[in-house]
GROMACS .gro file of C-alpha atoms in nm:
model
  447
    1UNK     CA    1   8.493   4.930  12.410
    2UNK     CA    2   8.817   4.888  12.596
    3UNK     CA    3   8.701   5.011  12.937
    4UNK     CA    4   8.423   4.757  12.946
    5UNK     CA    5   8.688   4.497  13.014
    6UNK     CA    6   8.967   4.714  13.154
    7UNK     CA    7   8.771   4.881  13.434
    8UNK     CA    8   8.604   4.569  13.561
    9UNK     CA    9   8.934   4.390  13.579
   10UNK     CA   10   9.196   4.657  13.651
   11UNK     CA   11   9.022   4.794  13.959
   12UNK     CA   12   8.915   4.445  14.058
   13UNK     CA   13   8.576   4.604  14.056
   14UNK     CA   14   8.391   4.507  13.749
   15UNK     CA   15   8.327   4.173  13.598
   16UNK     CA   16   8.639   4.013  13.740
   17UNK     CA   17   8.637   3.678  13.576
   18UNK     CA   18   8.578   3.443  13.861
   19UNK     CA   19   8.481   3.083  13.801
   20UNK     CA   20   8.240   3.031  14.087
   21UNK     CA   21   8.162   2.662  14.068
   22UNK     CA   22   8.155   2.618  13.699
   23UNK     CA   23   8.404   2.413  13.506
   24UNK     CA   24   8.591   2.619  13.251
   25UNK     CA   25   8.540   2.494  12.898
   26UNK     CA   26   8.856   2.403  12.706
   27UNK     CA   27   8.923   2.603  12.394
   28UNK     CA   28   8.918   2.354  12.108
   29UNK     CA   29   8.993   2.532  11.781
   30UNK     CA   30   9.201   2.483  11.473
   31UNK     CA   31   9.468   2.730  11.364
   32UNK     CA   32   9.316   2.759  11.022
   33UNK     CA   33   8.994   2.882  11.181
   34UNK     CA   34   9.141   3.136  11.420
   35UNK     CA   35   9.118   3.434  11.185
   36UNK     CA   36   8.766   3.358  11.073
   37UNK     CA   37   8.629   3.295  11.420
   38UNK     CA   38   8.779   3.582  11.611
   39UNK     CA   39   8.586   3.819  11.832
   40UNK     CA   40   8.352   4.041  11.631
   41UNK     CA   41   8.431   4.410  11.673
   42UNK     CA   42   8.158   4.587  11.864
   43UNK     CA   43   8.007   4.264  11.989
   44UNK     CA   44   7.928   4.288  12.361
   45UNK     CA   45   8.113   4.029  12.569
   46UNK     CA   46   7.908   3.887  12.851
   47UNK     CA   47   8.115   3.880  13.169
   48UNK     CA   48   8.055   3.609  13.429
   49UNK     CA   49   7.891   3.681  13.761
   50UNK     CA   50   8.139   3.830  14.009
   51UNK     CA   51   7.978   3.641  14.296
   52UNK     CA   52   7.898   3.964  14.481
   53UNK     CA   53   7.551   4.005  14.629
   54UNK     CA   54   7.528   4.344  14.458
   55UNK     CA   55   7.652   4.212  14.123
   56UNK     CA   56   7.351   4.333  13.922
   57UNK     CA   57   7.371   4.684  14.070
   58UNK     CA   58   7.743   4.690  13.988
   59UNK     CA   59   7.680   4.590  13.627
   60UNK     CA   60   7.404   4.847  13.581
   61UNK     CA   61   7.621   5.129  13.714
   62UNK     CA   62   7.897   5.028  13.473
   63UNK     CA   63   7.660   5.017  13.177
   64UNK     CA   64   7.530   5.367  13.253
   65UNK     CA   65   7.876   5.519  13.308
   66UNK     CA   66   7.991   5.369  12.981
   67UNK     CA   67   7.741   5.588  12.794
   68UNK     CA   68   7.919   5.907  12.909
   69UNK     CA   69   8.202   5.998  12.670
   70UNK     CA   70   8.393   6.216  12.920
   71UNK     CA   71   8.397   5.954  13.193
   72UNK     CA   72   8.496   5.682  12.951
   73UNK     CA   73   8.793   5.885  12.827
   74UNK     CA   74   8.910   5.955  13.183
   75UNK     CA   75   8.883   5.590  13.265
   76UNK     CA   76   9.098   5.480  12.972
   77UNK     CA   77   9.388   5.699  13.093
   78UNK     CA   78   9.350   5.615  13.465
   79UNK     CA   79   9.570   5.357  13.635
   80UNK     CA   80   9.462   5.117  13.904
   81UNK     CA   81   9.582   5.332  14.194
   82UNK     CA   82   9.382   5.632  14.071
   83UNK     CA   83   9.072   5.416  14.052
   84UNK     CA   84   9.119   5.251  14.392
   85UNK     CA   85   9.214   5.578  14.566
   86UNK     CA   86   8.886   5.743  14.467
   87UNK     CA   87   9.034   6.000  14.230
   88UNK     CA   88   8.827   5.868  13.941
   89UNK     CA   89   8.508   5.898  14.147
   90UNK     CA   90   8.538   6.277  14.147
   91UNK     CA   91   8.493   6.275  13.771
   92UNK     CA   92   8.131   6.181  13.833
   93UNK     CA   93   8.050   6.549  13.889
   94UNK     CA   94   8.128   6.613  13.521
   95UNK     CA   95   7.906   6.350  13.364
   96UNK     CA   96   7.586   6.447  13.183
   97UNK     CA   97   7.259   6.517  13.363
   98UNK     CA   98   7.094   6.222  13.192
   99UNK     CA   99   7.360   5.985  13.326
  100UNK     CA  100   7.331   6.124  13.680
  101UNK     CA  101   6.953   6.091  13.669
  102UNK     CA  102   6.978   5.730  13.563
  103UNK     CA  103   7.235   5.659  13.837
  104UNK     CA  104   7.002   5.818  14.093
  105UNK     CA  105   6.726   5.586  13.979
  106UNK     CA  106   6.954   5.281  14.003
  107UNK     CA  107   7.055   5.372  14.357
  108UNK     CA  108   6.694   5.415  14.471
  109UNK     CA  109   6.613   5.075  14.326
  110UNK     CA  110   6.911   4.918  14.506
  111UNK     CA  111   6.815   5.077  14.838
  112UNK     CA  112   6.458   4.949  14.792
  113UNK     CA  113   6.592   4.601  14.715
  114UNK     CA  114   6.809   4.599  15.026
  115UNK     CA  115   6.517   4.714  15.239
  116UNK     CA  116   6.307   4.430  15.102
  117UNK     CA  117   6.586   4.185  15.191
  118UNK     CA  118   6.601   4.327  15.543
  119UNK     CA  119   6.224   4.304  15.583
  120UNK     CA  120   6.217   3.948  15.458
  121UNK     CA  121   6.491   3.853  15.701
  122UNK     CA  122   6.317   4.023  15.992
  123UNK     CA  123   5.983   3.867  15.901
  124UNK     CA  124   6.145   3.524  15.906
  125UNK     CA  125   6.225   3.572  16.276
  126UNK     CA  126   5.898   3.754  16.345
  127UNK     CA  127   6.070   4.077  16.437
  128UNK     CA  128   5.874   4.399  16.417
  129UNK     CA  129   5.975   4.762  16.440
  130UNK     CA  130   6.241   4.748  16.170
  131UNK     CA  131   6.496   5.031  16.166
  132UNK     CA  132   6.588   5.021  15.797
  133UNK     CA  133   6.832   5.311  15.825
  134UNK     CA  134   7.036   5.139  16.095
  135UNK     CA  135   7.034   4.803  15.919
  136UNK     CA  136   7.142   4.955  15.587
  137UNK     CA  137   7.478   5.035  15.747
  138UNK     CA  138   7.583   4.674  15.695
  139UNK     CA  139   7.589   4.732  15.319
  140UNK     CA  140   7.914   4.909  15.235
  141UNK     CA  141   7.874   4.943  14.859
  142UNK     CA  142   7.656   5.256  14.879
  143UNK     CA  143   7.601   5.564  15.094
  144UNK     CA  144   7.294   5.472  15.303
  145UNK     CA  145   7.268   5.823  15.451
  146UNK     CA  146   7.157   5.953  15.112
  147UNK     CA  147   6.919   5.694  14.966
  148UNK     CA  148   6.793   5.910  14.679
  149UNK     CA  149   7.087   6.035  14.472
  150UNK     CA  150   7.405   5.874  14.333
  151UNK     CA  151   7.702   6.089  14.435
  152UNK     CA  152   8.081   6.056  14.391
  153UNK     CA  153   8.092   5.899  14.737
  154UNK     CA  154   7.867   5.621  14.611
  155UNK     CA  155   8.104   5.538  14.324
  156UNK     CA  156   8.399   5.550  14.561
  157UNK     CA  157   8.227   5.316  14.809
  158UNK     CA  158   8.124   5.080  14.529
  159UNK     CA  159   8.483   5.056  14.402
  160UNK     CA  160   8.632   5.001  14.748
  161UNK     CA  161   8.369   4.747  14.854
  162UNK     CA  162   8.402   4.545  14.536
  163UNK     CA  163   8.782   4.562  14.547
  164UNK     CA  164   8.791   4.435  14.904
  165UNK     CA  165   8.527   4.167  14.848
  166UNK     CA  166   8.692   4.031  14.536
  167UNK     CA  167   9.038   4.030  14.692
  168UNK     CA  168   8.900   3.820  14.979
  169UNK     CA  169   8.702   3.596  14.747
  170UNK     CA  170   8.978   3.341  14.685
  171UNK     CA  171   9.062   3.327  15.056
  172UNK     CA  172   8.699   3.255  15.139
  173UNK     CA  173   8.686   2.981  14.877
  174UNK     CA  174   8.992   2.813  15.027
  175UNK     CA  175   8.840   2.827  15.375
  176UNK     CA  176   8.512   2.679  15.254
  177UNK     CA  177   8.698   2.401  15.073
  178UNK     CA  178   8.892   2.314  15.386
  179UNK     CA  179   8.568   2.290  15.584
  180UNK     CA  180   8.425   2.073  15.310
  181UNK     CA  181   8.717   1.830  15.334
  182UNK     CA  182   8.700   1.816  15.714
  183UNK     CA  183   8.327   1.752  15.702
  184UNK     CA  184   8.388   1.463  15.460
  185UNK     CA  185   8.639   1.307  15.697
  186UNK     CA  186   8.416   1.369  15.999
  187UNK     CA  187   8.119   1.198  15.835
  188UNK     CA  188   8.339   0.907  15.722
  189UNK     CA  189   8.464   0.848  16.076
  190UNK     CA  190   8.117   0.878  16.223
  191UNK     CA  191   7.991   0.622  15.975
  192UNK     CA  192   8.271   0.379  16.069
  193UNK     CA  193   8.160   0.397  16.433
  194UNK     CA  194   7.824   0.250  16.336
  195UNK     CA  195   7.982  -0.063  16.180
  196UNK     CA  196   8.102  -0.384  16.334
  197UNK     CA  197   8.472  -0.473  16.314
  198UNK     CA  198   8.448  -0.677  15.995
  199UNK     CA  199   8.252  -0.416  15.798
  200UNK     CA  200   8.474  -0.140  15.933
  201UNK     CA  201   8.785  -0.310  15.798
  202UNK     CA  202   8.623  -0.355  15.458
  203UNK     CA  203   8.532   0.014  15.444
  204UNK     CA  204   8.884   0.117  15.546
  205UNK     CA  205   9.033  -0.106  15.275
  206UNK     CA  206   8.797   0.037  15.015
  207UNK     CA  207   8.886   0.392  15.122
  208UNK     CA  208   9.261   0.328  15.088
  209UNK     CA  209   9.207   0.159  14.752
  210UNK     CA  210   9.015   0.460  14.618
  211UNK     CA  211   9.287   0.698  14.740
  212UNK     CA  212   9.550   0.494  14.561
  213UNK     CA  213   9.343   0.477  14.244
  214UNK     CA  214   9.287   0.854  14.247
  215UNK     CA  215   9.659   0.918  14.288
  216UNK     CA  216   9.747   0.694  13.995
  217UNK     CA  217   9.737   0.950  13.713
  218UNK     CA  218   9.969   1.091  13.445
  219UNK     CA  219  10.220   1.358  13.537
  220UNK     CA  220  10.069   1.702  13.588
  221UNK     CA  221  10.275   1.978  13.430
  222UNK     CA  222  10.365   2.283  13.634
  223UNK     CA  223  10.094   2.549  13.562
  224UNK     CA  224  10.225   2.822  13.333
  225UNK     CA  225  10.535   2.630  13.231
  226UNK     CA  226  10.638   2.579  12.870
  227UNK     CA  227  10.548   2.209  12.883
  228UNK     CA  228  10.200   2.290  13.012
  229UNK     CA  229  10.130   2.562  12.754
  230UNK     CA  230  10.269   2.351  12.468
  231UNK     CA  231  10.031   2.073  12.568
  232UNK     CA  232   9.737   2.316  12.537
  233UNK     CA  233   9.880   2.440  12.206
  234UNK     CA  234   9.893   2.087  12.069
  235UNK     CA  235   9.595   1.905  12.222
  236UNK     CA  236   9.338   2.181  12.277
  237UNK     CA  237   9.431   2.418  11.995
  238UNK     CA  238   9.531   2.148  11.747
  239UNK     CA  239   9.860   2.315  11.651
  240UNK     CA  240  10.208   2.182  11.581
  241UNK     CA  241  10.410   2.175  11.909
  242UNK     CA  242  10.727   2.250  11.713
  243UNK     CA  243  10.579   2.583  11.608
  244UNK     CA  244  10.488   2.697  11.960
  245UNK     CA  245  10.504   3.075  11.984
  246UNK     CA  246  10.421   3.254  12.316
  247UNK     CA  247  10.292   3.571  12.147
  248UNK     CA  248  10.059   3.376  11.919
  249UNK     CA  249   9.949   3.164  12.214
  250UNK     CA  250   9.859   3.476  12.414
  251UNK     CA  251   9.652   3.629  12.133
  252UNK     CA  252   9.483   3.297  12.067
  253UNK     CA  253   9.366   3.262  12.426
  254UNK     CA  254   9.276   3.628  12.476
  255UNK     CA  255   8.922   3.523  12.389
  256UNK     CA  256   8.759   3.868  12.411
  257UNK     CA  257   9.053   4.046  12.241
  258UNK     CA  258   9.088   4.302  12.519
  259UNK     CA  259   9.468   4.270  12.542
  260UNK     CA  260   9.465   4.079  12.874
  261UNK     CA  261   9.444   3.724  12.998
  262UNK     CA  262   9.193   3.749  13.279
  263UNK     CA  263   9.127   3.493  13.550
  264UNK     CA  264   8.869   3.296  13.356
  265UNK     CA  265   9.087   3.280  13.045
  266UNK     CA  266   9.377   3.158  13.258
  267UNK     CA  267   9.171   2.892  13.433
  268UNK     CA  268   9.055   2.758  13.097
  269UNK     CA  269   9.420   2.678  13.019
  270UNK     CA  270   9.437   2.425  13.303
  271UNK     CA  271   9.151   2.203  13.189
  272UNK     CA  272   9.381   1.953  13.014
  273UNK     CA  273   9.593   1.915  13.329
  274UNK     CA  274   9.287   1.870  13.549
  275UNK     CA  275   9.145   1.604  13.320
  276UNK     CA  276   9.452   1.392  13.397
  277UNK     CA  277   9.351   1.377  13.763
  278UNK     CA  278   8.973   1.410  13.771
  279UNK     CA  279   8.698   1.229  13.585
  280UNK     CA  280   8.332   1.290  13.686
  281UNK     CA  281   8.257   0.926  13.602
  282UNK     CA  282   8.501   0.795  13.863
  283UNK     CA  283   8.378   0.744  14.218
  284UNK     CA  284   8.719   0.828  14.360
  285UNK     CA  285   8.738   1.169  14.188
  286UNK     CA  286   8.574   1.463  14.366
  287UNK     CA  287   8.475   1.750  14.136
  288UNK     CA  288   8.481   1.997  14.425
  289UNK     CA  289   8.848   1.914  14.467
  290UNK     CA  290   8.901   1.968  14.095
  291UNK     CA  291   8.775   2.327  14.121
  292UNK     CA  292   9.000   2.388  14.420
  293UNK     CA  293   9.293   2.256  14.214
  294UNK     CA  294   9.199   2.491  13.930
  295UNK     CA  295   9.192   2.784  14.171
  296UNK     CA  296   9.536   2.692  14.309
  297UNK     CA  297   9.680   2.675  13.957
  298UNK     CA  298   9.540   3.013  13.860
  299UNK     CA  299   9.665   3.176  14.182
  300UNK     CA  300  10.012   3.033  14.125
  301UNK     CA  301  10.034   3.168  13.768
  302UNK     CA  302   9.903   3.508  13.876
  303UNK     CA  303  10.162   3.530  14.153
  304UNK     CA  304  10.441   3.441  13.908
  305UNK     CA  305  10.331   3.647  13.607
  306UNK     CA  306  10.108   3.935  13.722
  307UNK     CA  307  10.373   4.194  13.803
  308UNK     CA  308  10.149   4.487  13.902
  309UNK     CA  309   9.899   4.264  14.088
  310UNK     CA  310   9.594   4.392  13.902
  311UNK     CA  311   9.464   4.035  13.851
  312UNK     CA  312   9.526   4.064  13.478
  313UNK     CA  313   9.811   3.936  13.260
  314UNK     CA  314   9.926   4.167  12.982
  315UNK     CA  315  10.114   4.050  12.674
  316UNK     CA  316  10.429   4.213  12.809
  317UNK     CA  317  10.398   4.034  13.145
  318UNK     CA  318  10.328   3.706  12.969
  319UNK     CA  319  10.630   3.731  12.739
  320UNK     CA  320  10.857   3.834  13.027
  321UNK     CA  321  10.746   3.524  13.222
  322UNK     CA  322  10.843   3.299  12.929
  323UNK     CA  323  11.202   3.427  12.958
  324UNK     CA  324  11.244   3.304  13.315
  325UNK     CA  325  11.423   2.984  13.407
  326UNK     CA  326  11.112   2.858  13.585
  327UNK     CA  327  10.927   2.862  13.252
  328UNK     CA  328  11.170   2.613  13.097
  329UNK     CA  329  11.272   2.417  13.408
  330UNK     CA  330  10.988   2.435  13.660
  331UNK     CA  331  10.960   2.248  13.987
  332UNK     CA  332  10.724   1.952  14.004
  333UNK     CA  333  10.362   2.038  14.081
  334UNK     CA  334  10.201   1.874  14.381
  335UNK     CA  335   9.831   1.803  14.341
  336UNK     CA  336   9.585   1.811  14.629
  337UNK     CA  337   9.609   1.436  14.688
  338UNK     CA  338   9.980   1.484  14.763
  339UNK     CA  339   9.919   1.745  15.032
  340UNK     CA  340   9.788   1.744  15.388
  341UNK     CA  341   9.476   1.959  15.374
  342UNK     CA  342   9.425   1.979  15.752
  343UNK     CA  343   9.578   1.853  16.076
  344UNK     CA  344   9.422   1.629  16.339
  345UNK     CA  345   9.403   1.925  16.578
  346UNK     CA  346   9.216   2.128  16.318
  347UNK     CA  347   8.977   1.839  16.263
  348UNK     CA  348   8.913   1.804  16.637
  349UNK     CA  349   8.844   2.176  16.666
  350UNK     CA  350   8.608   2.154  16.369
  351UNK     CA  351   8.424   1.857  16.522
  352UNK     CA  352   8.395   2.040  16.853
  353UNK     CA  353   8.238   2.332  16.672
  354UNK     CA  354   7.996   2.098  16.496
  355UNK     CA  355   7.900   1.941  16.830
  356UNK     CA  356   7.828   2.282  16.979
  357UNK     CA  357   7.617   2.376  16.680
  358UNK     CA  358   7.424   2.051  16.708
  359UNK     CA  359   7.361   2.113  17.080
  360UNK     CA  360   7.237   2.463  17.007
  361UNK     CA  361   7.012   2.328  16.735
  362UNK     CA  362   6.869   2.069  16.973
  363UNK     CA  363   6.802   2.338  17.235
  364UNK     CA  364   6.635   2.554  16.972
  365UNK     CA  365   6.418   2.265  16.858
  366UNK     CA  366   6.322   2.184  17.221
  367UNK     CA  367   6.225   2.547  17.287
  368UNK     CA  368   6.022   2.549  16.969
  369UNK     CA  369   5.851   2.225  17.074
  370UNK     CA  370   5.759   2.372  17.413
  371UNK     CA  371   5.635   2.687  17.247
  372UNK     CA  372   5.418   2.489  17.007
  373UNK     CA  373   5.282   2.282  17.297
  374UNK     CA  374   5.188   2.593  17.494
  375UNK     CA  375   5.023   2.742  17.189
  376UNK     CA  376   4.821   2.423  17.139
  377UNK     CA  377   4.711   2.425  17.505
  378UNK     CA  378   4.613   2.789  17.478
  379UNK     CA  379   4.406   2.727  17.166
  380UNK     CA  380   4.243   2.425  17.330
  381UNK     CA  381   4.150   2.630  17.639
  382UNK     CA  382   4.008   2.907  17.423
  383UNK     CA  383   3.801   2.651  17.235
  384UNK     CA  384   3.662   2.505  17.561
  385UNK     CA  385   3.564   2.851  17.688
  386UNK     CA  386   3.395   2.926  17.358
  387UNK     CA  387   3.198   2.601  17.372
  388UNK     CA  388   3.085   2.673  17.730
  389UNK     CA  389   2.961   3.019  17.629
  390UNK     CA  390   2.768   2.874  17.339
  391UNK     CA  391   2.615   2.609  17.566
  392UNK     CA  392   2.499   2.875  17.813
  393UNK     CA  393   2.331   3.069  17.536
  394UNK     CA  394   2.156   2.756  17.412
  395UNK     CA  395   2.021   2.686  17.768
  396UNK     CA  396   1.895   3.041  17.807
  397UNK     CA  397   2.158   3.142  18.058
  398UNK     CA  398   2.333   3.465  17.968
  399UNK     CA  399   2.711   3.454  17.960
  400UNK     CA  400   2.892   3.586  18.262
  401UNK     CA  401   3.115   3.891  18.262
  402UNK     CA  402   3.473   3.910  18.390
  403UNK     CA  403   3.358   3.934  18.755
  404UNK     CA  404   3.085   3.674  18.721
  405UNK     CA  405   2.806   3.927  18.675
  406UNK     CA  406   2.546   3.884  18.405
  407UNK     CA  407   2.618   4.075  18.087
  408UNK     CA  408   2.249   4.152  18.034
  409UNK     CA  409   1.920   4.105  18.223
  410UNK     CA  410   1.649   3.882  18.080
  411UNK     CA  411   1.306   4.046  18.057
  412UNK     CA  412   1.130   4.056  18.395
  413UNK     CA  413   1.448   4.018  18.598
  414UNK     CA  414   1.620   4.296  18.788
  415UNK     CA  415   1.936   4.338  18.974
  416UNK     CA  416   1.933   4.322  19.348
  417UNK     CA  417   1.846   4.667  19.484
  418UNK     CA  418   1.654   4.758  19.169
  419UNK     CA  419   1.335   4.566  19.263
  420UNK     CA  420   1.016   4.783  19.273
  421UNK     CA  421   0.937   4.914  19.615
  422UNK     CA  422   0.620   4.777  19.775
  423UNK     CA  423   0.381   4.983  19.977
  424UNK     CA  424   0.513   4.833  20.294
  425UNK     CA  425   0.805   5.045  20.392
  426UNK     CA  426   0.789   5.222  20.060
  427UNK     CA  427   0.741   5.580  19.961
  428UNK     CA  428   0.420   5.532  19.761
  429UNK     CA  429   0.091   5.665  19.923
  430UNK     CA  430  -0.134   5.400  20.072
  431UNK     CA  431  -0.475   5.328  19.923
  432UNK     CA  432  -0.775   5.488  20.101
  433UNK     CA  433  -0.871   5.299  20.418
  434UNK     CA  434  -0.551   5.100  20.428
  435UNK     CA  435  -0.369   5.106  20.755
  436UNK     CA  436  -0.005   5.036  20.759
  437UNK     CA  437   0.093   4.771  21.011
  438UNK     CA  438   0.415   4.806  21.200
  439UNK     CA  439   0.687   4.573  21.095
  440UNK     CA  440   0.730   4.271  21.316
  441UNK     CA  441   1.058   4.217  21.499
  442UNK     CA  442   1.211   3.879  21.523
  443UNK     CA  443   1.333   3.955  21.871
  444UNK     CA  444   0.990   4.066  22.000
  445UNK     CA  445   0.867   3.866  22.301
  446UNK     CA  446   0.498   3.758  22.283
  447UNK     CA  447   0.288   3.696  22.593
   0.00000   0.00000   0.00000
């Protein structure tokens, strides 16, 4: 059904085709087989993971909403602004009771999952007294104040959270790639410091040689240009370059037949260009850099072709782009090896941050070592005390209490002050004929 692909992509909410770290597979088909191997009507198209931590919950909500005829019809007539503004979310009040019940169940499961994640995280740092309600606030894709039922606010929050997260996804990938490149250079320089002068020069020469070898590659066509698309038409699709037709090309590469070229379908078009620069068998070619290059190519085409910025290319947008001058006479495309990815100041700042993190890690490890040492001393002391108590019991001596007193009295022994009173000075009557003698005084003077 149309909305299965339109909603996920138009609102940048559902199943936006992101290529996380996977290499897109080139489409290698013959024109004579196109009609016989098209998408089967009614066949469910599996969308790739969006990369969101709530991806499964997102998919399940979509699948349930799809079963409601009213909601599906409203969706097909809604534009992207209506979806992103929350207007579509209000239609949730009109869906069937069965659908709402299933959505309620999905939300309860998601809340339970998030609570388990929170508990696991807290347990890892040995934190007790977890306030789940407060910690659930960090998750913005559902209404944590109502953990039991799925309301229009939940759909609205899910749309807005996914929209924001996916729009920032490319930016985050670029930042992570930059850190990756700086870490590579940092580690290379640190390694050089460990070498003597002769070995250092050999390593520097090898590094420059690999850079030169990597940069020695065939010309890379400008992404989205006529030359680039004709190359795909000829080499990947196996068609006559003299018969290149933009409309046929679009339909051929709209793999799921939904009327759009999504991000994954676009990125698959650049495989032939990337293969000119990167080969996984070559030591000088970094596959992480290849994926960054693919991302840059896709972003460039989207910026040039995607008029309404919905992260989808329609046939109309595609054909309009082929009429531009840039399509026929594009500027040269600079690959990553022709660009400065970071400055020396940025590298120094990055290394400073690394040094601080390493110092903090060392302090943490030292505190942990001291803690472990104290725990070992405590256990050793407890073991010694236990052995002493056992030894006392074996010798017949009762263990002492906290103040040193005996915990129990052996038979025949009494505490001081509890000894039986003797007739002398006691209260018991004297036997007949017994005369009590006065107590002697130590200070008495005898004649």
